[in-house]
Coordinates of C-alpha atoms in Angstrom, one line a residue:
M1395 CA -46.9 -15.6 1.1
Y1396 CA -45.0 -14.1 -1.7
G1397 CA -46.1 -14.8 -5.3
K1398 CA -43.5 -15.6 -8.2
A1399 CA -41.5 -12.4 -8.8
F1400 CA -42.2 -10.2 -11.7
A1401 CA -40.7 -7.5 -13.4
P1402 CA -42.5 -4.4 -13.3
E1403 CA -40.0 -2.4 -15.7
Y1404 CA -41.1 -5.2 -18.7
Q1405 CA -44.3 -2.9 -19.7
G1406 CA -47.0 -2.7 -22.7
A1407 CA -46.3 -5.6 -25.0
L1408 CA -43.9 -6.9 -22.9
T1409 CA -45.4 -7.9 -20.2
T1410 CA -44.8 -11.4 -21.1
L1411 CA -41.2 -11.0 -20.5
S1412 CA -39.9 -13.0 -17.2
V1413 CA -37.8 -11.3 -14.4
N1414 CA -35.1 -14.2 -15.4
S1415 CA -35.1 -13.4 -19.2
S1416 CA -31.8 -13.0 -20.2
L1417 CA -30.8 -9.4 -20.8
T1418 CA -30.3 -10.0 -24.4
D1419 CA -33.6 -11.6 -25.0
V1420 CA -35.1 -8.6 -23.6
L1421 CA -33.1 -6.0 -25.6
A1422 CA -34.2 -7.7 -29.0
A1423 CA -37.7 -8.0 -27.7
G1424 CA -37.7 -4.7 -26.6
T1425 CA -36.0 -2.9 -29.9
E1426 CA -38.6 -4.8 -31.9
Q1427 CA -41.5 -3.7 -30.1
L1428 CA -40.3 -0.1 -30.0
R1429 CA -39.3 0.5 -33.7
A1430 CA -43.4 -1.2 -34.2
A1431 CA -44.8 1.6 -31.8
E1432 CA -42.5 4.3 -33.4
R1433 CA -43.5 3.4 -36.9
A1434 CA -47.4 3.0 -35.5
G1435 CA -47.4 6.4 -34.1
Q1436 CA -47.8 5.0 -30.4
P1437 CA -45.6 7.1 -28.1
G1438 CA -47.0 5.6 -25.1
E1439 CA -46.3 2.2 -26.2
A1440 CA -42.8 3.6 -27.7
A1441 CA -42.3 4.9 -24.0
R1442 CA -43.0 1.8 -22.1
S1443 CA -41.0 -0.5 -24.5
G1444 CA -37.8 2.0 -24.8
L1445 CA -38.0 1.4 -20.5
A1446 CA -36.9 -2.1 -20.9
V1447 CA -34.3 -1.1 -24.0
A1448 CA -33.1 1.4 -21.2
E1449 CA -32.8 -1.4 -18.8
A1450 CA -31.6 -3.6 -20.9
H1451 CA -28.5 -1.5 -21.9
R1452 CA -27.9 -0.4 -18.4
R1453 CA -27.7 -3.7 -17.1
L1454 CA -25.3 -4.8 -19.9
G1455 CA -23.3 -2.4 -18.8
R1456 CA -23.7 -0.3 -22.0
V1457 CA -23.8 3.4 -20.4
E1458 CA -24.1 5.5 -23.5
D1459 CA -26.9 3.3 -25.0
A1460 CA -28.7 3.3 -21.9
E1461 CA -28.3 7.0 -21.6
R1462 CA -30.0 7.5 -24.9
A1463 CA -32.9 4.8 -24.3
W1464 CA -34.3 6.2 -21.1
K1465 CA -34.1 9.6 -22.2
A1466 CA -35.8 8.7 -25.5
S1467 CA -38.2 7.0 -23.2
Y1468 CA -39.0 9.8 -21.1
R1469 CA -39.9 12.2 -24.4
A1470 CA -42.3 9.9 -25.6
A1471 CA -44.0 9.3 -22.2
R1472 CA -43.9 13.2 -21.9
Q1473 CA -45.6 13.3 -25.9
A1474 CA -48.3 10.7 -24.4
E1475 CA -48.6 12.5 -21.7
D1476 CA -48.3 9.5 -19.3
L1477 CA -47.3 10.3 -15.7
G1478 CA -46.6 6.8 -15.0
A1479 CA -44.3 6.0 -18.2
M1480 CA -42.2 9.3 -17.4
A1481 CA -41.9 8.3 -13.7
W1482 CA -40.4 4.7 -14.7
A1483 CA -38.2 6.4 -17.5
L1484 CA -36.5 8.7 -14.8
W1485 CA -36.0 6.2 -12.5
S1486 CA -34.1 4.1 -15.1
G1487 CA -31.9 7.4 -15.5
G1488 CA -31.5 7.9 -11.9
T1489 CA -30.3 4.1 -11.4
L1490 CA -28.1 4.3 -14.2
A1491 CA -26.6 7.7 -12.8
R1492 CA -26.2 5.5 -9.2
Q1493 CA -24.5 3.0 -11.3
R1494 CA -22.1 5.5 -13.0
G1495 CA -21.2 7.4 -9.4
A1496 CA -23.2 10.3 -10.1
L1497 CA -25.2 10.1 -7.1
P1498 CA -26.4 14.0 -7.0
L1499 CA -27.7 13.3 -10.2
A1500 CA -29.2 9.7 -9.1
R1501 CA -30.9 11.8 -6.4
R1502 CA -32.5 14.3 -8.3
L1503 CA -33.9 11.9 -10.8
L1504 CA -35.4 9.4 -8.3
R1505 CA -36.9 12.2 -6.2
L1506 CA -38.3 13.5 -9.5
A1507 CA -39.6 10.0 -10.4
A1508 CA -41.2 9.3 -7.2
D1509 CA -43.1 12.5 -7.5
L1510 CA -44.4 11.7 -10.6
G1511 CA -45.4 8.3 -9.7
E1512 CA -47.5 9.7 -6.8
R1513 CA -48.9 12.2 -9.1
G1514 CA -49.6 9.3 -11.5
G1515 CA -50.8 6.7 -9.5
D1516 CA -48.5 4.3 -10.0
V1517 CA -47.4 2.8 -6.6
V1518 CA -45.1 0.7 -8.0
V1519 CA -42.7 3.0 -9.5
R1520 CA -43.0 5.5 -6.6
G1521 CA -41.8 2.5 -4.4
Y1522 CA -39.4 1.5 -6.9
S1523 CA -38.1 5.2 -6.6
L1524 CA -38.3 5.6 -3.3
A1525 CA -35.9 2.1 -3.2
G1526 CA -33.6 3.9 -5.6
L1527 CA -33.2 6.7 -3.2
A1528 CA -32.8 4.5 0.1
E1529 CA -29.9 2.4 -1.8
T1530 CA -28.4 5.3 -3.0
G1531 CA -27.7 7.0 0.3
R1532 CA -27.0 3.3 1.9
I1533 CA -23.9 3.5 -0.6
Q1534 CA -22.7 6.8 0.4
G1535 CA -22.8 5.3 3.8
D1536 CA -25.8 7.6 5.3
Y1537 CA -27.2 4.7 7.3
E1538 CA -28.8 6.6 9.7
A1539 CA -31.0 8.7 7.1
V1540 CA -31.8 5.5 5.2
G1541 CA -32.1 3.0 7.3
R1542 CA -35.8 3.9 8.5
L1543 CA -36.6 4.1 4.8
H1544 CA -35.3 0.6 3.9
E1545 CA -37.3 -0.4 7.1
Q1546 CA -40.7 1.3 6.0
L1547 CA -40.5 -0.3 2.3
L1548 CA -39.9 -3.7 3.7
A1549 CA -43.0 -3.5 5.6
E1550 CA -44.6 -2.3 2.6
A1551 CA -43.3 -5.0 0.1
R1552 CA -44.3 -7.6 2.8
R1553 CA -47.7 -6.4 3.1
R1554 CA -48.1 -6.7 -0.8
G1555 CA -46.5 -9.9 -1.0
E1556 CA -43.6 -8.5 -3.6
A1557 CA -41.1 -11.1 -3.2
R1558 CA -38.6 -9.2 -5.3
H1559 CA -39.1 -5.8 -3.3
T1560 CA -38.6 -7.6 -0.4
V1561 CA -35.6 -9.6 -1.2
W1562 CA -34.2 -6.0 -2.2
A1563 CA -35.0 -4.4 1.0
L1564 CA -33.9 -7.6 3.1
E1565 CA -30.4 -7.4 1.4
G1566 CA -29.9 -3.6 1.9
I1567 CA -30.6 -3.5 5.5
A1568 CA -28.7 -6.8 5.5
Q1569 CA -25.6 -5.2 4.0
M1570 CA -26.1 -2.0 6.4
H1571 CA -25.8 -4.5 9.4
R1572 CA -22.9 -6.3 7.6
N1573 CA -21.1 -3.1 7.4
T1574 CA -21.2 -2.0 11.1
G1575 CA -19.9 -5.6 12.5
R1576 CA -23.7 -7.2 13.0
Y1577 CA -22.3 -10.2 11.2
D1578 CA -25.0 -12.8 12.7
S1579 CA -28.2 -10.4 12.0
A1580 CA -26.7 -9.6 8.4
Y1581 CA -26.4 -13.5 8.0
A1582 CA -30.0 -14.1 9.2
L1583 CA -31.6 -11.3 6.8
F1584 CA -29.3 -12.4 3.8
E1585 CA -30.3 -16.0 4.0
E1586 CA -34.1 -14.9 4.3
A1587 CA -33.5 -12.7 1.2
A1588 CA -32.3 -16.1 -0.3
E1589 CA -35.0 -18.2 0.4
I1590 CA -37.5 -16.0 -0.7
A1591 CA -35.7 -15.2 -3.9
A1592 CA -35.4 -18.6 -4.5
G1593 CA -39.2 -19.7 -3.7
A1594 CA -40.3 -16.6 -5.7
E1595 CA -37.9 -17.8 -8.8
D1596 CA -36.1 -14.5 -8.6
R1597 CA -32.8 -15.4 -9.9
R1598 CA -31.3 -12.0 -9.7
G1599 CA -32.1 -11.3 -6.2
H1600 CA -31.3 -14.8 -5.4
A1601 CA -27.6 -14.1 -6.7
W1602 CA -27.0 -10.9 -4.9
A1603 CA -28.3 -13.0 -1.2
L1604 CA -25.3 -15.3 -1.8
R1605 CA -22.9 -13.0 -2.6
G1606 CA -23.8 -11.4 0.6
L1607 CA -24.1 -14.6 2.3
A1608 CA -20.5 -15.5 0.9
D1609 CA -19.1 -12.4 2.6
V1610 CA -20.3 -12.6 6.0
V1611 CA -19.3 -16.6 5.7
S1612 CA -15.9 -15.3 5.3
V1613 CA -15.7 -12.2 7.5
R1614 CA -17.6 -14.1 10.3
D1615 CA -16.5 -17.8 10.3
R1616 CA -13.2 -17.6 8.2
D1617 CA -14.8 -20.3 5.7
T1618 CA -12.9 -19.5 2.7
E1619 CA -14.2 -22.8 0.9
R1620 CA -17.9 -22.4 1.5
A1621 CA -18.0 -18.5 0.7
L1622 CA -16.0 -19.5 -2.9
A1623 CA -18.8 -22.1 -3.4
L1624 CA -21.5 -19.8 -2.8
L1625 CA -19.9 -16.8 -5.2
T1626 CA -19.5 -19.9 -7.7
E1627 CA -23.4 -20.8 -7.4
A1628 CA -23.9 -17.1 -8.1
E1629 CA -21.8 -16.5 -11.0
T1630 CA -23.4 -19.0 -12.7
T1631 CA -26.5 -17.0 -12.3
C1632 CA -24.7 -13.7 -13.5
R1633 CA -23.7 -15.3 -16.4
A1634 CA -26.8 -17.0 -17.4
M1635 CA -28.8 -14.0 -17.5
R1636 CA -25.7 -11.8 -18.7
L1637 CA -25.9 -9.4 -15.6
S1638 CA -22.5 -7.4 -16.0
S1639 CA -22.1 -5.7 -12.9
A1640 CA -23.2 -8.4 -10.5
L1641 CA -20.6 -10.4 -12.2
A1642 CA -18.0 -7.4 -11.6
Y1643 CA -18.9 -7.0 -8.0
N1644 CA -18.9 -11.0 -7.4
H1645 CA -15.6 -11.2 -8.7
K1646 CA -14.7 -8.2 -6.6
M1647 CA -15.9 -10.0 -3.7
R1648 CA -14.2 -13.4 -4.6
G1649 CA -11.0 -11.3 -4.3
N1650 CA -12.4 -10.1 -0.6
V1651 CA -12.8 -13.6 0.1
L1652 CA -9.1 -14.6 -1.1
Y1653 CA -7.5 -11.6 0.1
R1654 CA -9.3 -12.6 3.9
A1655 CA -7.7 -15.6 3.2
G1656 CA -4.0 -14.7 2.8
R1657 CA -3.9 -15.4 -0.8
Y1658 CA -3.0 -12.3 -2.0
G1659 CA -1.5 -13.5 -5.2
Q1660 CA -5.1 -15.0 -6.2
A1661 CA -6.9 -11.8 -5.0
R1662 CA -4.9 -9.6 -6.9
E1663 CA -6.1 -11.7 -10.2
L1664 CA -9.4 -11.5 -9.1
Y1665 CA -9.3 -7.2 -8.5
E1666 CA -7.5 -7.1 -11.7
Q1667 CA -10.2 -9.0 -13.6
A1668 CA -13.1 -7.1 -11.4
L1669 CA -11.1 -3.9 -12.2
A1670 CA -11.3 -4.0 -16.0
E1671 CA -15.1 -5.2 -16.2
F1672 CA -15.8 -2.2 -14.3
R1673 CA -13.7 0.2 -16.4
E1674 CA -15.5 -1.7 -19.7
M1675 CA -18.7 -0.5 -18.1
R1676 CA -17.7 2.9 -16.6
E1677 CA -19.0 2.0 -13.2
P1678 CA -16.8 4.4 -11.2
R1679 CA -17.6 3.0 -7.4
G1680 CA -16.5 -0.7 -8.5
E1681 CA -13.7 0.6 -10.0
A1682 CA -12.7 2.4 -7.1
L1683 CA -13.2 -0.5 -4.9
S1684 CA -11.5 -2.7 -7.0
R1685 CA -8.9 -0.5 -7.4
L1686 CA -8.7 -0.4 -3.3
G1687 CA -8.3 -4.4 -2.9
L1688 CA -5.7 -4.3 -5.7
A1689 CA -3.6 -1.7 -3.8
K1690 CA -4.0 -3.8 -0.4
S1691 CA -3.0 -7.2 -2.1
L1692 CA 0.2 -5.5 -4.4
A1693 CA 1.1 -4.4 -0.8
R1694 CA 1.0 -7.7 0.7
L1695 CA 2.9 -9.2 -2.2
G1696 CA 5.9 -6.4 -1.7
R1697 CA 5.2 -3.1 -3.7
D1698 CA 7.0 -0.5 -2.2
P1699 CA 4.6 1.7 0.6
D1700 CA 5.3 4.9 -0.8
E1701 CA 3.7 3.4 -4.0
T1702 CA 0.9 2.5 -1.9
A1703 CA 0.4 5.3 0.4
A1704 CA 0.2 7.3 -3.0
E1705 CA -2.4 5.0 -4.4
L1706 CA -4.6 5.2 -1.5
A1707 CA -4.1 9.0 -1.2
D1708 CA -5.7 9.0 -4.8
L1709 CA -8.5 6.8 -4.0
A1710 CA -9.7 8.5 -1.1
V1711 CA -9.8 11.8 -3.3
L1712 CA -12.0 9.8 -6.2
L1713 CA -14.3 8.1 -3.4
E1714 CA -14.9 11.4 -2.2
R1715 CA -15.5 13.0 -5.5
I1716 CA -18.1 10.1 -5.9
G1717 CA -20.2 11.1 -2.9
L1718 CA -19.2 8.4 -0.6
Q1719 CA -19.2 9.6 2.8
H1720 CA -17.2 6.6 4.6
A1721 CA -14.4 6.9 1.7
R1722 CA -11.8 8.3 4.5
R1723 CA -12.5 5.7 6.9
M1724 CA -12.0 3.2 4.1
V1725 CA -9.1 4.2 3.4
A1726 CA -8.0 4.7 6.9
R1727 CA -8.6 1.4 7.7
A1728 CA -5.9 0.2 4.4
H1729 CA -3.5 2.5 5.9
E1730 CA -4.1 0.6 9.9
E1731 CA -3.9 -2.8 8.0
L1732 CA -0.8 -2.2 5.8
G1733 CA 1.0 -0.7 8.3
I1734 CA 1.1 2.5 6.3
P1735 CA 0.4 5.8 8.8
S1736 CA -2.6 7.7 8.3
A1737 CA -4.6 10.1 10.3
G1738 CA -8.3 9.1 10.9
P1739 CA -10.0 6.4 12.9
A1740 CA -10.7 2.9 10.9
T1741 CA -13.7 0.9 11.0
G1742 CA -15.7 -2.1 9.5
V1743 CA -16.8 -0.8 6.9
A1744 CA -17.0 -3.1 3.8
L1745 CA -14.2 -3.4 1.0

């Protein structure tokens, strides 16, 4: 049903690159082709190769370089009057904005990308941009608004046999199910995503699916060792492909698993590691969530309750500034777990 996964963001002379190409290889090839296109006065090719450069920088956590690259790609695409290439550049910029926690900017850029993709007849970038909008809403916790869009995009991906996009949609829906306590359906969806990704040789999608499975196995089954084994398998892929953000989220999830098992000292070490990684790549959402896990671990290890309360109050403000609608509920749940008084109901939102 599904063919081998491909990477539509690798375009022009870079279409030979695989979805599993290491990011350092992508960056080297993209930079070389970009320079050649600029020397030859080919703005269209410069836009396409510049997109790969922007995406490699983004996934490596090099925020400033990624910002410069996607904007340069957009300018070159506009010079070439290539609506599709303009849309892809805006998609890259919107994805970077979401990674940086600038969610209103992410939505604006992704909407523009979807519109340009439709006008330019590029159904793939339109789909990727709509998926980006759906993911932005999901991260904010606006499940009702984006749940239908996830389902729509999943149906479209299945119909076209696009493995990578199907895996993305399954994982997004699974995460929403997990965060609302529907663990069995979440597990089934993550499991299907992992199977499709493995069959399509989508190592990145497979690593994210394993992370999701580990989370459910930990919270539903209390099977700490199996969860850690799944995360170790995923980490091998993250390191091989230099997936900096995915690796940091893997480490944060390992902290979650250890925290749930009552292994607070080990959890603290993992949260500290993830926090340092997120800070290095300037990813505020991951940084804030790592701080929350670290605060809970330190509280379990005897930290003064007043210090914990102050940390949680600061995090509540930070998470709301990022634009996460469920921020208050997450912090309220932490207050409840730790026995520190706080107003507001707790929920089952994932840490």
